[in-house]
Coordinates of C-alpha atoms and ligand atoms in Angstrom, one line a residue:
X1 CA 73.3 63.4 136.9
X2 CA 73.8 62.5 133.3
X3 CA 74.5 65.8 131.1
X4 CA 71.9 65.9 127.9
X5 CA 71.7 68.7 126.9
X6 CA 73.4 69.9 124.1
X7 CA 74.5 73.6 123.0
X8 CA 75.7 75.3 120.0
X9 CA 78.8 76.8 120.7
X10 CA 80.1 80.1 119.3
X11 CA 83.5 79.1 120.3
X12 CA 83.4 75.7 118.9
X13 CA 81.0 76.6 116.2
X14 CA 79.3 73.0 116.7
X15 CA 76.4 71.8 118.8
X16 CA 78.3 70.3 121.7
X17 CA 77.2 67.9 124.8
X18 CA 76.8 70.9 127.4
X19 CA 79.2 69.0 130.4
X20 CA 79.8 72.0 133.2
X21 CA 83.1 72.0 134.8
X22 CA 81.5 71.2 138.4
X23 CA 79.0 68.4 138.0
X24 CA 75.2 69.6 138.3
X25 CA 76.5 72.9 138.9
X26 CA 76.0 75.6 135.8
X27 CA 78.2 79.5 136.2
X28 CA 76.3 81.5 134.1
X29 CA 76.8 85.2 133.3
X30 CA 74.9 87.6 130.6
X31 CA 76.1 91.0 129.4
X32 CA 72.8 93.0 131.0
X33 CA 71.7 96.1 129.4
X34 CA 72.9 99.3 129.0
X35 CA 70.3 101.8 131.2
X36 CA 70.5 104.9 129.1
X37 CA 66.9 104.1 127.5
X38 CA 64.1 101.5 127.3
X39 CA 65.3 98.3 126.6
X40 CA 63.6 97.0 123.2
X41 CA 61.6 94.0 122.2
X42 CA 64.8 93.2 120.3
X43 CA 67.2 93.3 123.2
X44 CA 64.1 91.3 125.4
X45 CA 64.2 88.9 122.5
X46 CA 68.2 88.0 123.9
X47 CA 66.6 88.0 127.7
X48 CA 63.7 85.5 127.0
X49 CA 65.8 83.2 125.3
X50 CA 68.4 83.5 128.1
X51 CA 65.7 83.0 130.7
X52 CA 64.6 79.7 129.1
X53 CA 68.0 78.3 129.1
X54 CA 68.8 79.1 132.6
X55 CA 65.2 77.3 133.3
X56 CA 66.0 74.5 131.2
X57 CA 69.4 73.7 133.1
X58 CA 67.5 74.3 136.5
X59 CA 64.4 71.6 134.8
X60 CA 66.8 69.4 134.0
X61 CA 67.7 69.7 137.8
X62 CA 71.4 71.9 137.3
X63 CA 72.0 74.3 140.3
X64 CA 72.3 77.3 138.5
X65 CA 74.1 80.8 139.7
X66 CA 73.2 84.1 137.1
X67 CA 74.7 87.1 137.2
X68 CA 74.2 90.3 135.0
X69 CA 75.7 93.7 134.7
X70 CA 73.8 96.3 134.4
X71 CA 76.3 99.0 132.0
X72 CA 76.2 102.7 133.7
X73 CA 78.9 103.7 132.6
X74 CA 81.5 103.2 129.9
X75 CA 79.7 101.9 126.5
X76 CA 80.4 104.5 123.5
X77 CA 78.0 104.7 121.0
X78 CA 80.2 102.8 118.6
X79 CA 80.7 99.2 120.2
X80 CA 84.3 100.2 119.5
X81 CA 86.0 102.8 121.6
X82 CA 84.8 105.8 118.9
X83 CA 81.8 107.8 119.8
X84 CA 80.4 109.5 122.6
X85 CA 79.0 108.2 125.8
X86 CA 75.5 106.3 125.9
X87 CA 74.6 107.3 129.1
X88 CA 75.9 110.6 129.2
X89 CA 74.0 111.4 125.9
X90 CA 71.0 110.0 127.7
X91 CA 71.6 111.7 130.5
X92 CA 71.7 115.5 128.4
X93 CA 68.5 114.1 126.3
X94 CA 66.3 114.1 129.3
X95 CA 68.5 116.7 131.6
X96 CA 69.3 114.2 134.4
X97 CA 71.8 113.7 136.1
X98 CA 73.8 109.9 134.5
X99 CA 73.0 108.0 138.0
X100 CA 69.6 109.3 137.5
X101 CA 68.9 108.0 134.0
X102 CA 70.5 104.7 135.2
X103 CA 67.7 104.1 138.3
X104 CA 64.9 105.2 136.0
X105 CA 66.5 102.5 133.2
X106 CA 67.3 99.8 135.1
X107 CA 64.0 100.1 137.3
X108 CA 62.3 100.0 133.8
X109 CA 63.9 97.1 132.7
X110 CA 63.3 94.8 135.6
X111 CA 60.1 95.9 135.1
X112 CA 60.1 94.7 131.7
X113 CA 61.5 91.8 132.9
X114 CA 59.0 91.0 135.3
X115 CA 56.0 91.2 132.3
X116 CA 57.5 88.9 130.0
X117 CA 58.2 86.3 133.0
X118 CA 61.9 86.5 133.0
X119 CA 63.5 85.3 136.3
X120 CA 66.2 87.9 137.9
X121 CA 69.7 86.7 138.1
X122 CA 70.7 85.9 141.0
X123 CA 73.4 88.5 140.8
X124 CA 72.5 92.1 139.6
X125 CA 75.7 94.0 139.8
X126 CA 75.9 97.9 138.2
X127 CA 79.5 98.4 137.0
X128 CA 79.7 101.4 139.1
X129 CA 79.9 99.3 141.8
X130 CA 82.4 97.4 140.6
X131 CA 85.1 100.6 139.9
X132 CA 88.2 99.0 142.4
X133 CA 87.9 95.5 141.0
X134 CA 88.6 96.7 137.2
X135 CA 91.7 99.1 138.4
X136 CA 93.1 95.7 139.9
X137 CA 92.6 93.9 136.3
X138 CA 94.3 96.6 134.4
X139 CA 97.5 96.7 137.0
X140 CA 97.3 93.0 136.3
X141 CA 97.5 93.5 132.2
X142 CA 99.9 96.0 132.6
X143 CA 102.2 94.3 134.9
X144 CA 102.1 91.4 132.6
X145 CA 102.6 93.2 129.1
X146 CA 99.2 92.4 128.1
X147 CA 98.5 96.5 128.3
X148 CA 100.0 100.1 127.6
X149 CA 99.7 103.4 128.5
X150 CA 99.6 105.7 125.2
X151 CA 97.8 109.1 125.1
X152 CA 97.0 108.9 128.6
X153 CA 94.7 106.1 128.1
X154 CA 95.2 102.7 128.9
X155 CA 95.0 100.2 125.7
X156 CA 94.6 96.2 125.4
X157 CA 97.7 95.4 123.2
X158 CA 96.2 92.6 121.3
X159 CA 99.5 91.6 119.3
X160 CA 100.4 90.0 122.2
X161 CA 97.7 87.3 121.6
X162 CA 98.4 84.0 119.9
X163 CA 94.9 84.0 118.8
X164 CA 92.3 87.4 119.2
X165 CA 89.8 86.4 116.6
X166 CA 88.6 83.3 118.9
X167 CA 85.2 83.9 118.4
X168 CA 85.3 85.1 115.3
X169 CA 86.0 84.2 111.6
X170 CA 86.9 87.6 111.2
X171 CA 90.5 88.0 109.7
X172 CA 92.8 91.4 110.0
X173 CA 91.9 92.6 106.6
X174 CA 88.5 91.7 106.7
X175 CA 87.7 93.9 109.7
X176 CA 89.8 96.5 107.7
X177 CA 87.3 96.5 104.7
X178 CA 84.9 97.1 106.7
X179 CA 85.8 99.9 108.5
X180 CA 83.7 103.0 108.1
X181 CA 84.5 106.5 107.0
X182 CA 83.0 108.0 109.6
X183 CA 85.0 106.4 112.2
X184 CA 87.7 108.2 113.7
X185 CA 91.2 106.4 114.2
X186 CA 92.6 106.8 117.3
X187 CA 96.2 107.5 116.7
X188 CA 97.2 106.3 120.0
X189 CA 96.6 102.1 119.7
X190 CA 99.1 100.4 118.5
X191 CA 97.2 98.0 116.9
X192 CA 94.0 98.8 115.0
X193 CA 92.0 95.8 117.2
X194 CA 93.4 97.7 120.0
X195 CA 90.7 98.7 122.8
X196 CA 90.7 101.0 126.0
X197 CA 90.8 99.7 129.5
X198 CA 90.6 102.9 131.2
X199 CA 90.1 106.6 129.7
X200 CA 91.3 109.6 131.0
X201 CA 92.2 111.5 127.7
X202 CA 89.4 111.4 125.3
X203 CA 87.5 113.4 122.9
X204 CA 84.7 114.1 125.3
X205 CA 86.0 116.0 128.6
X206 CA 82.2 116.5 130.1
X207 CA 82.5 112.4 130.9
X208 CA 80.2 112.7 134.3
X209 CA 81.2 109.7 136.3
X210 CA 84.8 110.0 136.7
X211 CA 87.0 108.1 139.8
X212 CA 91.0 108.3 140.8
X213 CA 92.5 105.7 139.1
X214 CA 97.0 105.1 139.3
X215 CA 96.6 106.8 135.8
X216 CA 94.7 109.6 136.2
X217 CA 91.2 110.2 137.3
X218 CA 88.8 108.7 134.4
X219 CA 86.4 106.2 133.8
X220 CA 86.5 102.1 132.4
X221 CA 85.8 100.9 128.7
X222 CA 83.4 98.9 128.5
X223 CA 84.8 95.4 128.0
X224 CA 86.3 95.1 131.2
X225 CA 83.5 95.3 133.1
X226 CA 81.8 91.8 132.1
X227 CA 85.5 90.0 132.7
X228 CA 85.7 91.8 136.4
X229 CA 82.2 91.7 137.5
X230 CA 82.1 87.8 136.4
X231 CA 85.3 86.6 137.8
X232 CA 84.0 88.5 141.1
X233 CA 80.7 86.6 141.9
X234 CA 81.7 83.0 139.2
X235 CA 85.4 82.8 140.1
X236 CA 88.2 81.9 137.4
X237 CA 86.0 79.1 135.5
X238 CA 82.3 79.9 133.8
X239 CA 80.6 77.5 131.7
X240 CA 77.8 79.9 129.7
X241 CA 78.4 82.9 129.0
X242 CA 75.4 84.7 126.8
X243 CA 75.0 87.6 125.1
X244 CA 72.9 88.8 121.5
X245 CA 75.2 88.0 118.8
X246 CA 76.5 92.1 118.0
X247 CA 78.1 91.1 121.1
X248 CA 80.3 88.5 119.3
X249 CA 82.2 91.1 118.0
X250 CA 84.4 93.3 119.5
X251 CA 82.6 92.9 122.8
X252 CA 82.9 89.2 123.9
X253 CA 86.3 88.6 121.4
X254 CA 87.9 91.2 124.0
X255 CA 86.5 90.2 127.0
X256 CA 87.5 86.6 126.0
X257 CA 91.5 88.2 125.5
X258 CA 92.1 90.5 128.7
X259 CA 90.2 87.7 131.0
X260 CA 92.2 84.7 129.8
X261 CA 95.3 87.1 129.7
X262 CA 94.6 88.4 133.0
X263 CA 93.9 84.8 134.4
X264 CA 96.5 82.3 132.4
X265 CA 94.0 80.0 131.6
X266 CA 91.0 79.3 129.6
X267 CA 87.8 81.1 131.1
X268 CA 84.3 80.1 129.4
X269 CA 83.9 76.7 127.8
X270 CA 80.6 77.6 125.7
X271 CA 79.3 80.8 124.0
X272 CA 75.2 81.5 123.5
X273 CA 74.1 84.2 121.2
X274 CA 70.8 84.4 121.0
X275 CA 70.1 86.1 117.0
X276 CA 68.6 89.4 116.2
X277 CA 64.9 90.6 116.3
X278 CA 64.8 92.1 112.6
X279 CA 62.3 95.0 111.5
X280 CA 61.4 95.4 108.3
X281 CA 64.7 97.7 108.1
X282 CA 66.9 95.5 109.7
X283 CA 68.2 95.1 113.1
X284 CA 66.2 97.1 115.8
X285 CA 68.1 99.0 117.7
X286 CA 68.0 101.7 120.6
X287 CA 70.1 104.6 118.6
X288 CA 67.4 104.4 115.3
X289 CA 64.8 106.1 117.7
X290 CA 61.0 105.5 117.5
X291 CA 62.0 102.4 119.3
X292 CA 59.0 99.1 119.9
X293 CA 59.3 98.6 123.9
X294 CA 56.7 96.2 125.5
X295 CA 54.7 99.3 126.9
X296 CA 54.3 100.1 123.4
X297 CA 52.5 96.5 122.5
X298 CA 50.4 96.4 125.5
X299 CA 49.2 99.5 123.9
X300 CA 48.1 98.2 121.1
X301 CA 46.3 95.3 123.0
X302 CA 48.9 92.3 123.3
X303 CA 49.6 90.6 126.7
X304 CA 53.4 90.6 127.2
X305 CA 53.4 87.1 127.4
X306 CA 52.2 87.0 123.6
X307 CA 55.2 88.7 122.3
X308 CA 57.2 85.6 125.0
X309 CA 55.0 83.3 122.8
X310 CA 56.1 85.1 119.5
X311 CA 59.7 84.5 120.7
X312 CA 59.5 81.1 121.7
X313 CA 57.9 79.5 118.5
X314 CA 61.0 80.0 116.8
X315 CA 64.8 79.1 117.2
X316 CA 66.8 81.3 119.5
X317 CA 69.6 81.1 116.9
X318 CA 67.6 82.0 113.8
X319 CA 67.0 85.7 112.7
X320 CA 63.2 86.7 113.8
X321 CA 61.5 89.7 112.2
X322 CA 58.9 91.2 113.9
X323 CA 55.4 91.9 112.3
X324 CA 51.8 92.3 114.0
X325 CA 50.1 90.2 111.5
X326 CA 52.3 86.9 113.3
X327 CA 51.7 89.3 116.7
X328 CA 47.6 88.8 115.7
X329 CA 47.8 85.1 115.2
X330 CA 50.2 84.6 118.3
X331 CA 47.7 86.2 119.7
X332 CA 44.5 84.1 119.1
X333 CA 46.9 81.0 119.6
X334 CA 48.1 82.1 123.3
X335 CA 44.5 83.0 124.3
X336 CA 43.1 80.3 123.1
X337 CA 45.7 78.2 125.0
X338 CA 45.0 79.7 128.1
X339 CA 41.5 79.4 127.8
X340 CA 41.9 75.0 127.2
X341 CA 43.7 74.9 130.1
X342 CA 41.6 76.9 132.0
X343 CA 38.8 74.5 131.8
X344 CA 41.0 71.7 132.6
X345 CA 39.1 69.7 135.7
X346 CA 41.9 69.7 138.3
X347 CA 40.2 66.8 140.2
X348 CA 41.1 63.2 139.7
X349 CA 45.0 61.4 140.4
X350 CA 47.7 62.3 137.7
X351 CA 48.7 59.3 135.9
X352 CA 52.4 58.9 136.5
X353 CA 53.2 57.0 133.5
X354 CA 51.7 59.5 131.2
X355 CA 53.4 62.6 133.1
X356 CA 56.7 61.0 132.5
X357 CA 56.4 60.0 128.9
X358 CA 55.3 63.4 128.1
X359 CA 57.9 65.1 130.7
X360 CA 60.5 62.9 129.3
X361 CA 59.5 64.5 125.7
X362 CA 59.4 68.1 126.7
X363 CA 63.3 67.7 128.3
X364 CA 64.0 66.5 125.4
X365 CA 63.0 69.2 123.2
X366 CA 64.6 71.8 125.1
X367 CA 67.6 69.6 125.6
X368 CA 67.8 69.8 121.8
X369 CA 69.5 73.1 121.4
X370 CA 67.0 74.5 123.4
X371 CA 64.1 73.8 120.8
X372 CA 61.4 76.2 122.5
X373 CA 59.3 75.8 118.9
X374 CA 59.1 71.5 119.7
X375 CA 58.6 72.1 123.6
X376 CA 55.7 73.7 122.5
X377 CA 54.6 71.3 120.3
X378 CA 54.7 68.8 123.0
X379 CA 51.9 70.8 124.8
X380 CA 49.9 70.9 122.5
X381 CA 49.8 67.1 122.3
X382 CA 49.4 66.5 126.2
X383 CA 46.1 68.6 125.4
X384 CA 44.8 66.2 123.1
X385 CA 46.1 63.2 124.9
X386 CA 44.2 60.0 125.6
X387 CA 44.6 60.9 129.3
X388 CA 43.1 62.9 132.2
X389 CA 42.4 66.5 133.0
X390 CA 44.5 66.3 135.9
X391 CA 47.5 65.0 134.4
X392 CA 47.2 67.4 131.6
X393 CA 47.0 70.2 133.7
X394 CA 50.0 68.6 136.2
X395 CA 51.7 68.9 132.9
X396 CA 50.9 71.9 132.0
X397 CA 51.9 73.8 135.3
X398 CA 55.3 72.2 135.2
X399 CA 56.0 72.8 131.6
X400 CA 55.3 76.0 132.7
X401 CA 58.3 76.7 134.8
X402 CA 60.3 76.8 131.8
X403 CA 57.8 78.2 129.1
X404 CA 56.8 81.4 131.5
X405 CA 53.5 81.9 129.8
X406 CA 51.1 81.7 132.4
X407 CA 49.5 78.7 131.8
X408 CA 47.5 77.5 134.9
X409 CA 47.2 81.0 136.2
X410 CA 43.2 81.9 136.3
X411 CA 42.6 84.0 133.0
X412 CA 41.8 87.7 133.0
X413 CA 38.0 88.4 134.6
X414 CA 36.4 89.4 131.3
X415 CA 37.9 86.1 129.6
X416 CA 36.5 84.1 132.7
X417 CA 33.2 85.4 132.5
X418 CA 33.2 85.0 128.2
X419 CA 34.1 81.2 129.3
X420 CA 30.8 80.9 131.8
X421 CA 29.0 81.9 129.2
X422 CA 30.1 80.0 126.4
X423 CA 29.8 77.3 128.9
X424 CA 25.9 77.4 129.8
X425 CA 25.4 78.3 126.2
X426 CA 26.9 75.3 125.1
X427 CA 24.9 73.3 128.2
X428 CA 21.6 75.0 126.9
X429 CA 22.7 73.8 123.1
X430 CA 23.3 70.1 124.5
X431 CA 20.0 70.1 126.3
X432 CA 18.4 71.3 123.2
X433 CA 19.8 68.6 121.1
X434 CA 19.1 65.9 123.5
X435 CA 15.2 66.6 123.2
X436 CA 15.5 66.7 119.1
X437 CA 16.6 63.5 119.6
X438 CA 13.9 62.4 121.6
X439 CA 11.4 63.9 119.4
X440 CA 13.3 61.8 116.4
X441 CA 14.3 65.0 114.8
X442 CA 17.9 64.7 113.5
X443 CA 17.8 67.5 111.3
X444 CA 17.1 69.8 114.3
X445 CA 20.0 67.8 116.5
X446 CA 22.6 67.8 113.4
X447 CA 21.5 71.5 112.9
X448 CA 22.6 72.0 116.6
X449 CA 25.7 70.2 116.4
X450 CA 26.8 72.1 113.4
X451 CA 25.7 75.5 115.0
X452 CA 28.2 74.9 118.2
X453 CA 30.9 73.7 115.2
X454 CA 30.9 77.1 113.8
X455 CA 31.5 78.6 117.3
X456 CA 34.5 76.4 117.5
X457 CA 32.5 73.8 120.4
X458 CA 33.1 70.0 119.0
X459 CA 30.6 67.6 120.9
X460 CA 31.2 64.1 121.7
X461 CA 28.3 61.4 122.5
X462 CA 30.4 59.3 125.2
X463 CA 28.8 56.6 128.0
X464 CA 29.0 59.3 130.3
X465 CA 27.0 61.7 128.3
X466 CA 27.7 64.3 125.9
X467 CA 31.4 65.9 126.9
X468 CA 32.7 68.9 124.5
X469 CA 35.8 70.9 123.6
X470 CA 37.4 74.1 122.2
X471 CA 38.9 73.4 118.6
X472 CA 39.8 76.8 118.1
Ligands
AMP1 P1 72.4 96.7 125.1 O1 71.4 97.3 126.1 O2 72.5 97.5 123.9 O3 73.8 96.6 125.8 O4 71.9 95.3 124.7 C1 71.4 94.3 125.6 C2 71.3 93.0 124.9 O5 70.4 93.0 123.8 C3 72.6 92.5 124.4 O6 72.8 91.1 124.7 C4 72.5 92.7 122.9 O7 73.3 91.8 122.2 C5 71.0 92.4 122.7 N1 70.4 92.9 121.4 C6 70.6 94.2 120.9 N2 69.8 94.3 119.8 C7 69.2 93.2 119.6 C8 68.2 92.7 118.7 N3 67.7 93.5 117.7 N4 67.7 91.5 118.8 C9 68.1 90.7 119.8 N5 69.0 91.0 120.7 C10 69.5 92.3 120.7
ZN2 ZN1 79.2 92.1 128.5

């Protein structure tokens, strides 16, 4: 199969031909969440966007294999090795027991998952599970100088790279401006870039999960775990490896240096970072409390699928900021949407030559740096195509297995039982109409025509009678 799609690449930083090292065949892996709390719209913003490239590459007819962590144990409040526990300070928040807070997490965020139409990987693997397989990586760093034991810890010696900042422009100094007070140093790395493989000194002894390791019985920094549980199910050789883009930095940069150090060769050819989901104060994130899940906007009376819509309109690599006044208008678009193809006919042959042009069109958009916002567009202009019902709605339904919005599912009873009655109101207008006619009175039928306008119904005078349509 020819390869078009094409990618940008945080490695590369260029849009690049995508070209997987197995024809057809696409190793994906994506850092999954961490279950100490509800995942955000922000952090679902990075899922979507990861959903509708792994859909895309299957469209485009890849065989794709996804797996995700899901982080129990390990991340520190500071992406860095400072800070205390997530999950254990989730775990004392709600007085649970850490395994317990993971479930209840990870069961929420599947379930989140499953609202906003995000496929699951095919491989869900908790890093709990994964405890043996990162004691073998560390021997491995150790044995080959890549790693040292200092403070009872066990570090990543990154001076031994030829290049660290891979991913990065970041030089030494500039990282060292921007190092905050409030940060503690830990006297023990050699190197300020420095990160832990394994704890089992550290500044918080009540650490819950803790497992026999050959250097004392402690627990596994987080990096580690996305190079281990990857290489386990993808092998040596990944082509995508995603993530939100605070994962660029240290996260990613370090899994990049103990996997390639670990393996002796290069390990991901291309990088996607799907950008942040902005407040009005900046990136949303889980610590700032108050936090905007998806129960919360059903509450206020969105359809998941709107905020899927809200995502989707724009670039995956632009900043988006939330707001409910583009939530409103999403809103009115996406039902509105639903309801024209609702009252697509599905009777009649699909025109073949018109469902590949626009196919053709719609790959091409999302082959295009995975242009969601033009995919869309394309849609829209099958709808008012100079073709049939049942090829629109043929389209439809397979545009639809990348978009995730629902499109040929039958709408909500209440908005089903709206359309019947728009729709013999509208039969009763046209009926109405047709007798001013008859009776000569134009006035009356223009008056009747401009009635249905305002209640967004355009009427058209064809050989086959009068047919109408939603413009609104
Ligand atoms: P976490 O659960 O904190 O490990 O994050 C899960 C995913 O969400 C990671 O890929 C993060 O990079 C991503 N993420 C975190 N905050 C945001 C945000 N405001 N917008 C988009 N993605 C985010
Ligand atoms: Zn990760």
């Amino acid at each position: 199969m020819e390869d078009r799609v094409s990618l940008y690449n945080t490695l590369t930083r260029r849009v690049e031909t995508f070209v997987p090292n197995e024809p057809g065949k696409v190793l994906m892996y994506t850092c999954g969440p961490t279950v100490y709390h509800f995942a955000h719209i922000g952090n679902l913003r990075s899922y979507i966007e990861e959903d509708v490239l792994e859909k895309t590459l299957r469209y485009l007819g890849y065989d794709v294999k996804r797996v995700m962590n899901i982080t129990d144990v390990g991340h520190l409040s500071d992406d860095g090795d400072n800070g205390e526990d997530k999950m254990v300070k989730g775990a004392q928040r709600e007085h649970k027991t850490v395994m317990e807070i993971a479930k209840f997490y990870t069961d929420a965020f599947f379930a989140d998952c499953r609202k906003l139409n995000i496929k699951m990987p095919d491989v869900v693997e908790p890093a709990t599970n994964c405890i043996p397989e990162f004691i073998h990586m560390i021997e491995v760093l150790l044995e080959k100088g890549y790693a040292y034991r200092a403070g009872e810890n066990v570090y990543f010696d990154t001076s031994k790279l030829k290049e660290y900042y891979v991913l990065t422009n970041h030089s030494e100094e500039s990282l060292l401006e921007g190092v905050r007070d409030d940060v503690d140093v830990d006297e023990n790395k050699k190197n300020k870039n420095d990160f832990v493989l394994w704890f089992t000194k550290s500044k918080f002894e009540d650490q819950a999960l803790k497992w026999d390791s050959p250097w004392g019985v402690g627990y596994p920094g987080w990096h580690i775990e996305c190079s281990c549980i990857s290489m386990k199910h993808l092998g040596e050789y990944m082509d995508i490896h995603c993530g939100g883009v605070d994962n660029i930095f240290p996260h990613h940069t370090n899994e990049i240096a103990q996997s390639e150090s670990y393996l002796g060769h290069k390990w991901c050819n291309y990088w996607f970072h799907v950008n942040h989901l902005n407040d009005k104060n900046g990136k949303m994130s889980k610590s700032k409390g108050g936090i905007l899940t998806v129960s919360v906007i059903e509450e206020k009376g969105y359809h998941p699928l709107v905020y899927r819509m809200f995502c989707l309109q724009s670039h995956y690599r632009k900043p988006l900021e939330f707001s409910y006044d583009v939530m409103d208008q999403v809103k009115a678009a996406y039902e509105k949407l639903r309801r024209r193809v609702s009252s697509l006919a599905a009777d009649g042959a699909v025109d073949e030559a018109v469902f590949a042009q626009y196919r053709t069109q719609f790959e091409d958009a999302l082959a295009n740096d995975i242009n969601t916002a033009s995919a869309i567009t394309v849609l829209y202009d099958v709808l008012k195509a100079d073709t049939n019902d049942a090829t629109k709605k043929a389209l439809a339904k397979s545009f639809d297995e990348v978009l995730g919005l629902d499109l040929t599912e039958p709408l909500p009873q209440k908005e089903e039982s709206a359309d019947s009655e728009l729709a013999a109101w509208v039969a009763e207008m046209i009926g109405k109409r047709a007798e001013a006619k008859k009776a000569k009175d134009f006035a009356a039928a223009d008056a009747i025509r401009e009635e249905l306008a305002a209640r967004g119904v355009q009427i058209k005078d064809t050989r086959e009678g009068v047919v109408w349509e939603l413009t609104k």
